[in-house]
PDB file of C-alpha atoms in Angstrom:
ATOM      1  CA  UNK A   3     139.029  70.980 126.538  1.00  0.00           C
ATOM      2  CA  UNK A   4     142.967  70.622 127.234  1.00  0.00           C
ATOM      3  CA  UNK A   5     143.134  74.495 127.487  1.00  0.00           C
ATOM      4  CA  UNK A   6     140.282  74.948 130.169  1.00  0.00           C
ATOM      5  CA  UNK A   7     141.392  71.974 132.601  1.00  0.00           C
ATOM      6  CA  UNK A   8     145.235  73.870 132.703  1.00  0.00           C
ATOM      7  CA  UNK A   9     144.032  77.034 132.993  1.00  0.00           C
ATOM      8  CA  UNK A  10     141.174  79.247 135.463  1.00  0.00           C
ATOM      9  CA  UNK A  11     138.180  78.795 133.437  1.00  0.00           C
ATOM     10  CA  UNK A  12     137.181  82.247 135.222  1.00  0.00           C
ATOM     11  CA  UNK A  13     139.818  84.164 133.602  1.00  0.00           C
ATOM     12  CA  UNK A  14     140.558  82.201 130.235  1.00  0.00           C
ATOM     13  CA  UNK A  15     138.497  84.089 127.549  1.00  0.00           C
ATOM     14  CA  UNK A  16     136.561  82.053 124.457  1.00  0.00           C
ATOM     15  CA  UNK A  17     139.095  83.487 122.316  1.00  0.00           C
ATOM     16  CA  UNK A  18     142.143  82.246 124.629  1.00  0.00           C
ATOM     17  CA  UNK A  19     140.353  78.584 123.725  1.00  0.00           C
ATOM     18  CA  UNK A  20     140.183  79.542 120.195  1.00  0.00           C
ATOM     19  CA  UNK A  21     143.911  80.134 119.732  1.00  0.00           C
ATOM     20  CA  UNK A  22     144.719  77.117 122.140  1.00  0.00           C
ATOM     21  CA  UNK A  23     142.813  74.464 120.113  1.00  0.00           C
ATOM     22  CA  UNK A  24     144.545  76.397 116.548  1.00  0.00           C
ATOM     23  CA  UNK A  25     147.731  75.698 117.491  1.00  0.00           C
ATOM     24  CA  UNK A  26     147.368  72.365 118.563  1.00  0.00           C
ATOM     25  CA  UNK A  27     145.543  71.033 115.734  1.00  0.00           C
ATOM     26  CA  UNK A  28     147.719  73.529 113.343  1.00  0.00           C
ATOM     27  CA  UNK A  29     144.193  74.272 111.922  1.00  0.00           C
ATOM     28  CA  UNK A  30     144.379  77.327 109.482  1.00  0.00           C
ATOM     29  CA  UNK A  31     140.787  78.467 110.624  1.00  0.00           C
ATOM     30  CA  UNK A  32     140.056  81.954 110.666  1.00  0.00           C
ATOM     31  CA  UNK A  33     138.028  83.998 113.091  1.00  0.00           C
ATOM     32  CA  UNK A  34     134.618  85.628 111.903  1.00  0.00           C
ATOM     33  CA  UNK A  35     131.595  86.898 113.139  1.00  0.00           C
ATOM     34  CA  UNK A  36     131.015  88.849 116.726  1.00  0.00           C
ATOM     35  CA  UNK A  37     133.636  89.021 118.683  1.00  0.00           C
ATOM     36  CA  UNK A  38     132.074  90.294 121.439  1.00  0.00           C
ATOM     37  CA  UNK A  39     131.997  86.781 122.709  1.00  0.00           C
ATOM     38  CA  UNK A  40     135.540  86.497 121.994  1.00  0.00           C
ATOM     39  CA  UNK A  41     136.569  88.859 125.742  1.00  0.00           C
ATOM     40  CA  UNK A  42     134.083  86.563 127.649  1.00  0.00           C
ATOM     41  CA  UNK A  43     135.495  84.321 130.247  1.00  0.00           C
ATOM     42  CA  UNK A  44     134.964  80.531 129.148  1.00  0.00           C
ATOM     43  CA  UNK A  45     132.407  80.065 132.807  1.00  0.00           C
ATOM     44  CA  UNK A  46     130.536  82.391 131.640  1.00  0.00           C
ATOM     45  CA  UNK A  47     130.532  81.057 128.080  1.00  0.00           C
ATOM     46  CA  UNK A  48     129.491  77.455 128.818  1.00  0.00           C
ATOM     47  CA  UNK A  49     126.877  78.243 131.452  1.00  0.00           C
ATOM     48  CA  UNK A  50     125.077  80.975 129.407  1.00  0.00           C
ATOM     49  CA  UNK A  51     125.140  83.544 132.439  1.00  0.00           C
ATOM     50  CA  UNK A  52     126.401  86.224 129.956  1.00  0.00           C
ATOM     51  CA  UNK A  53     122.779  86.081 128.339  1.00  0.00           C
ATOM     52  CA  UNK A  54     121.505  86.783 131.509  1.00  0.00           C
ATOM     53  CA  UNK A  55     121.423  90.772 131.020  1.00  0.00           C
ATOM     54  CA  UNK A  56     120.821  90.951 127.501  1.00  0.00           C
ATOM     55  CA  UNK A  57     117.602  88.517 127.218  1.00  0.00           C
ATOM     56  CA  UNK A  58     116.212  91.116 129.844  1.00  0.00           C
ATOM     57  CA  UNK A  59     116.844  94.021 127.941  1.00  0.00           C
ATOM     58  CA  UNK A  60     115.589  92.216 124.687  1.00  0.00           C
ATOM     59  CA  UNK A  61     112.318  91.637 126.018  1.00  0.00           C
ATOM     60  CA  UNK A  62     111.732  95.041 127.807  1.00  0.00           C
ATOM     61  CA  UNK A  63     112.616  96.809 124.365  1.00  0.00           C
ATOM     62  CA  UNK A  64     110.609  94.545 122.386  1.00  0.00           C
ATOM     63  CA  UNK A  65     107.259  94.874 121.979  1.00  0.00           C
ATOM     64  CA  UNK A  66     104.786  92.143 119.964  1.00  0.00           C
ATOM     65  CA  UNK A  67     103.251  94.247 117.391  1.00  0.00           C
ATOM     66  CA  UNK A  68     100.547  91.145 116.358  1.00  0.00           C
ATOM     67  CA  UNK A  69     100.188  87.856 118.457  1.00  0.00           C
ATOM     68  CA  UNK A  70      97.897  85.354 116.897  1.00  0.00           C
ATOM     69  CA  UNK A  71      96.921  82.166 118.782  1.00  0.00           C
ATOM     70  CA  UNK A  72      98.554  78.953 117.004  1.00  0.00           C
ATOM     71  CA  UNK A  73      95.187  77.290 116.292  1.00  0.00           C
ATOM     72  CA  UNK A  74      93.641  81.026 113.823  1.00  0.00           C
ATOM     73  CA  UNK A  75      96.919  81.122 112.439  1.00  0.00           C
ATOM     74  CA  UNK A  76      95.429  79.288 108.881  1.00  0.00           C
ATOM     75  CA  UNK A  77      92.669  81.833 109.435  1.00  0.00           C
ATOM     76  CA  UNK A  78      95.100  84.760 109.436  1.00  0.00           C
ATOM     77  CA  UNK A  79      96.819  83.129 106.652  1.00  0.00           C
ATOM     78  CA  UNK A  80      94.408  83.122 104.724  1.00  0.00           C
ATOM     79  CA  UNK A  81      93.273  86.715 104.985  1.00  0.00           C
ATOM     80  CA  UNK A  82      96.582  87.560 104.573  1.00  0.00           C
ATOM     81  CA  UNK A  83      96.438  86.134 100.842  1.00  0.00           C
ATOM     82  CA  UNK A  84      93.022  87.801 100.597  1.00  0.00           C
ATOM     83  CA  UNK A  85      94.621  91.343 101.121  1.00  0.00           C
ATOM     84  CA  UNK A  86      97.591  90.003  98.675  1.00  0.00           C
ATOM     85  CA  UNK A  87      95.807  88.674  95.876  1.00  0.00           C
ATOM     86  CA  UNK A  88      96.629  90.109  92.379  1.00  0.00           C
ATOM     87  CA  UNK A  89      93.356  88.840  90.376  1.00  0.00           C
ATOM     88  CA  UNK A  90      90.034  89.090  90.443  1.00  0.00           C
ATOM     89  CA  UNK A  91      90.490  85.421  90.654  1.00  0.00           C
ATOM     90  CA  UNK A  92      92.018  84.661  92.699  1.00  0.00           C
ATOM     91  CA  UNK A  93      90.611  87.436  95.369  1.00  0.00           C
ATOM     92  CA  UNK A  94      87.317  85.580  94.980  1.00  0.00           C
ATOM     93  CA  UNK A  95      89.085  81.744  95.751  1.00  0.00           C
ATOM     94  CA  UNK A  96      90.427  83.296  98.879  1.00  0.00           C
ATOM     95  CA  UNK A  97      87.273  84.725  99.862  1.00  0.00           C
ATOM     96  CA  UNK A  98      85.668  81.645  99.150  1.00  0.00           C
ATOM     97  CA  UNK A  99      87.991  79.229 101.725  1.00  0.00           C
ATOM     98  CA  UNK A 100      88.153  82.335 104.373  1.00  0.00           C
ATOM     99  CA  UNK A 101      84.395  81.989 104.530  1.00  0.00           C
ATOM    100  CA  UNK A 102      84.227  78.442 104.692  1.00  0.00           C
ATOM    101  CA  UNK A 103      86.931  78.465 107.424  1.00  0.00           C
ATOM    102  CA  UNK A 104      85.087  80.729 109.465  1.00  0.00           C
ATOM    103  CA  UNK A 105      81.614  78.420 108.693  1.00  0.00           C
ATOM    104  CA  UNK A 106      83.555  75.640 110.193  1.00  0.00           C
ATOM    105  CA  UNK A 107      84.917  77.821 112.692  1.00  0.00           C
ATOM    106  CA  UNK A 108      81.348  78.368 113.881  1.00  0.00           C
ATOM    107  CA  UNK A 109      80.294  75.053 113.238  1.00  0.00           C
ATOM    108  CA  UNK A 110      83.236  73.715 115.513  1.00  0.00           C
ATOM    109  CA  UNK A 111      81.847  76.055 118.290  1.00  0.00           C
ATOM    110  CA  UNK A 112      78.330  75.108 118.085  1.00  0.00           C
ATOM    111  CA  UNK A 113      79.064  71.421 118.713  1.00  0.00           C
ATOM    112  CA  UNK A 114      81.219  72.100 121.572  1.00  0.00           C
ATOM    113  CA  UNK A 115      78.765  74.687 123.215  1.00  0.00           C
ATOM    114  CA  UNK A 116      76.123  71.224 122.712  1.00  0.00           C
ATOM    115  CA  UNK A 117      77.974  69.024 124.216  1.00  0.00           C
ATOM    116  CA  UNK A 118      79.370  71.524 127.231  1.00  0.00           C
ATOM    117  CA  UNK A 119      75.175  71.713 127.923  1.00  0.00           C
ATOM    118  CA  UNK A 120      74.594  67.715 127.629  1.00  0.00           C
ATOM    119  CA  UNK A 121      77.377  67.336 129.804  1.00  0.00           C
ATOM    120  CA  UNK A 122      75.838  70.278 132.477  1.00  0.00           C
ATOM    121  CA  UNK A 123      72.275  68.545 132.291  1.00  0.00           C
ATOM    122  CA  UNK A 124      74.249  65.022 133.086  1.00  0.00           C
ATOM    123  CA  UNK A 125      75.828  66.789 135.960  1.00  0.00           C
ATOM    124  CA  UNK A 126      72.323  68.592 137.461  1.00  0.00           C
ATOM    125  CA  UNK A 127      70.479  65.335 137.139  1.00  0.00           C
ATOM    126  CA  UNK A 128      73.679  62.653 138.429  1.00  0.00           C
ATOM    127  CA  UNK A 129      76.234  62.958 141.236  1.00  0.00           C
ATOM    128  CA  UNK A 130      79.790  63.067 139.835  1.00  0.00           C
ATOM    129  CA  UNK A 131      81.791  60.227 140.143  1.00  0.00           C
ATOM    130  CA  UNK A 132      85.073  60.800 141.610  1.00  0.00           C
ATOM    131  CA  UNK A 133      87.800  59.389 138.885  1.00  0.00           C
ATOM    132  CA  UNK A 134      91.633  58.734 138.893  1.00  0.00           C
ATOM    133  CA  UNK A 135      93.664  59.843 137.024  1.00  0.00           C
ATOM    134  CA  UNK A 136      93.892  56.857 134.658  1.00  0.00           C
ATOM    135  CA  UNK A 137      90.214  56.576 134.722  1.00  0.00           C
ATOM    136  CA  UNK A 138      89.510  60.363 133.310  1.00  0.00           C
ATOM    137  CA  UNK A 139      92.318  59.086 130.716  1.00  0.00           C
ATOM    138  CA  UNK A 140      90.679  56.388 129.202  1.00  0.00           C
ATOM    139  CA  UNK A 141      87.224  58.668 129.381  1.00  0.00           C
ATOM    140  CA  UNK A 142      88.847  60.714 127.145  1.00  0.00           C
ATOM    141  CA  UNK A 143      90.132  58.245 124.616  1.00  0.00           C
ATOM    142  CA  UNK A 144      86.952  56.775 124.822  1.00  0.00           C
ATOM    143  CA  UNK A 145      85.345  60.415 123.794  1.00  0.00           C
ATOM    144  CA  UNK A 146      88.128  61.470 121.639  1.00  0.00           C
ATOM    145  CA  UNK A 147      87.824  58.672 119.780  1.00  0.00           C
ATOM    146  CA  UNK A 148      83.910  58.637 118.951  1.00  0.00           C
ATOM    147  CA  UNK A 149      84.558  62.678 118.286  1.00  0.00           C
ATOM    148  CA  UNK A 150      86.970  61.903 115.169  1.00  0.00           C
ATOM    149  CA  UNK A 151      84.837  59.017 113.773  1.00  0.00           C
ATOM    150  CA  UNK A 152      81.441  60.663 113.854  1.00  0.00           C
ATOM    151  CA  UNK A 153      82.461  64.478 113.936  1.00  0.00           C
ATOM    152  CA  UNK A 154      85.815  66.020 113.161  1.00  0.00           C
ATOM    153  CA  UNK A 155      89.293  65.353 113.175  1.00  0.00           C
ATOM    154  CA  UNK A 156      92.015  67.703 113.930  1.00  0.00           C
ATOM    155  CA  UNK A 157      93.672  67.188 110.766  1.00  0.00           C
ATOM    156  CA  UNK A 158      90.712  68.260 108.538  1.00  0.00           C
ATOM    157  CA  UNK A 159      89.695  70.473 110.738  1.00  0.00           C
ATOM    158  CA  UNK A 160      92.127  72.388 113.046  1.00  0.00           C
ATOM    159  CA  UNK A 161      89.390  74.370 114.961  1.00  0.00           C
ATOM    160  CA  UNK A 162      89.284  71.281 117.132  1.00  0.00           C
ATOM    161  CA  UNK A 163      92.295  71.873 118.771  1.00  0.00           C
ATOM    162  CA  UNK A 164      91.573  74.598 120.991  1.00  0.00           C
ATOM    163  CA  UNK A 165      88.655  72.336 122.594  1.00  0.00           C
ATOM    164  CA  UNK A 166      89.706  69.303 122.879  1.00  0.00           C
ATOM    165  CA  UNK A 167      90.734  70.344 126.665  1.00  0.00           C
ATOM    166  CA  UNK A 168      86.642  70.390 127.021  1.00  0.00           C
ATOM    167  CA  UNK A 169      86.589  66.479 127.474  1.00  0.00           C
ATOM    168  CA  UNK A 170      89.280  66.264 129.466  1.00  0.00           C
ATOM    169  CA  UNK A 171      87.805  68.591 131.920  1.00  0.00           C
ATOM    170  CA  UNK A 172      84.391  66.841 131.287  1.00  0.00           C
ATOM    171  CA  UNK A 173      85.977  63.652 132.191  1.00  0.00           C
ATOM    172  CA  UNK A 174      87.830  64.939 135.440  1.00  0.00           C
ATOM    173  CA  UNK A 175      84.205  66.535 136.432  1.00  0.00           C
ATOM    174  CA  UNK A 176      83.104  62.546 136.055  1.00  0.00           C
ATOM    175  CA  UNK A 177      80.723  62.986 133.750  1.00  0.00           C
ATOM    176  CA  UNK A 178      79.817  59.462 131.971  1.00  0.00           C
ATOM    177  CA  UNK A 179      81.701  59.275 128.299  1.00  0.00           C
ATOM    178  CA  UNK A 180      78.325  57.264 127.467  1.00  0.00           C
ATOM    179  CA  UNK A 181      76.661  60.193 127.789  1.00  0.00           C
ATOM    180  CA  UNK A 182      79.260  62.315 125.984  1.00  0.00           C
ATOM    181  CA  UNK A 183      79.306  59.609 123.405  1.00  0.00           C
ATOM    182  CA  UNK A 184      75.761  59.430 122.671  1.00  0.00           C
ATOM    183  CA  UNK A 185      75.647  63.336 122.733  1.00  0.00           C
ATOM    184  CA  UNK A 186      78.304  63.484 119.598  1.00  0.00           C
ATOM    185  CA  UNK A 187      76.637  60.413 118.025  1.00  0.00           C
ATOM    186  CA  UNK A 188      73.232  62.677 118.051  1.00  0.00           C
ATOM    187  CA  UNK A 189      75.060  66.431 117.073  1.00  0.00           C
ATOM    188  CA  UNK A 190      77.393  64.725 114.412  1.00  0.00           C
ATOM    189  CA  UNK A 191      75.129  62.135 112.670  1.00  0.00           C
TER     190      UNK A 191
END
């Protein structure tokens, strides 16, 4: 960065830089690409400012044509291959795993909707207890953990994801993981 430090890095250009370092390592690069980068004073270069105007005309010109959340995006997928199929075949296969996605889907739901209502009849019938931080940590582990050995994990099953906030926020309300723990040991067994 010999060339910056001698010069106004306000006024010496990315391409002044290019030329600079060229000569002095008698390189016999070439210059390709956009040069619109090229007139831009190195400041502006290194700090990104130049970016500033165009990321806000990018996004106001853009529009999302189809936004999908990360955790239906096997689900989309998957229909996607549906509408794609060539066979007979292999149209019924996809239909086949679409449908048992969406059973598991449902399946995933239903437990969670169970053990949001144990968890509401804990809280109507007990005080909360007031937890730290670390204490509604381990609560979840304790959860989390009896949820993948008795229920589902989130590799098998990627439903899961999208609730797994649900104990957390169970845990910071101060309901007991006992409870919590017996309730998956009863829906899962």
């Amino acid at each position: 960065m010999i060339a910056a430090t001698e010069n106004n890095v306000g006024t010496f250009t990315v391409y002044n830089l290019y030329n600079t370092v060229r000569r002095k390592i008698h390189s016999h690069a070439m210059m390709y690409g956009d040069w619109t980068l090229a007139s831009l004073p190195l400041g502006q270069f290194i700090t990104g400012r130049h970016f500033e105007n165009s990321r806000r005309t990018v996004r106001k010109s853009c529009e999302i044509k189809d936004s999908i959340k990360s955790t239906e995006a096997h689900i989309v997928s998957m229909r996607k291959r549906l509408s794609n199929a060539n066979s007979e075949e292999e149209k019924r296969l996809a239909e086949i795993e679409l449908e048992r996605m969406l059973h598991r889907k449902a399946v995933v739901q239903k437990t969670f909707d169970y053990l949001e209502e144990r968890a509401a009849q804990y809280e109507t019938n007990n005080s909360p207890v007031t937890r730290t931080r670390a204490e509604a940590v381990d609560c979840y582990i304790e959860i989390h953990k009896s949820f993948k050995k008795h229920c589902f994990t989130i590799q098998k099953t990627p439903e899961v994801i999208e609730h797994l906030v649900k104990f957390d926020d169970m845990c910071t309300r101060g309901v007991d993981p006992k409870v919590i723990v017996h309730a998956i040991e009863t829906v899962c067994a």
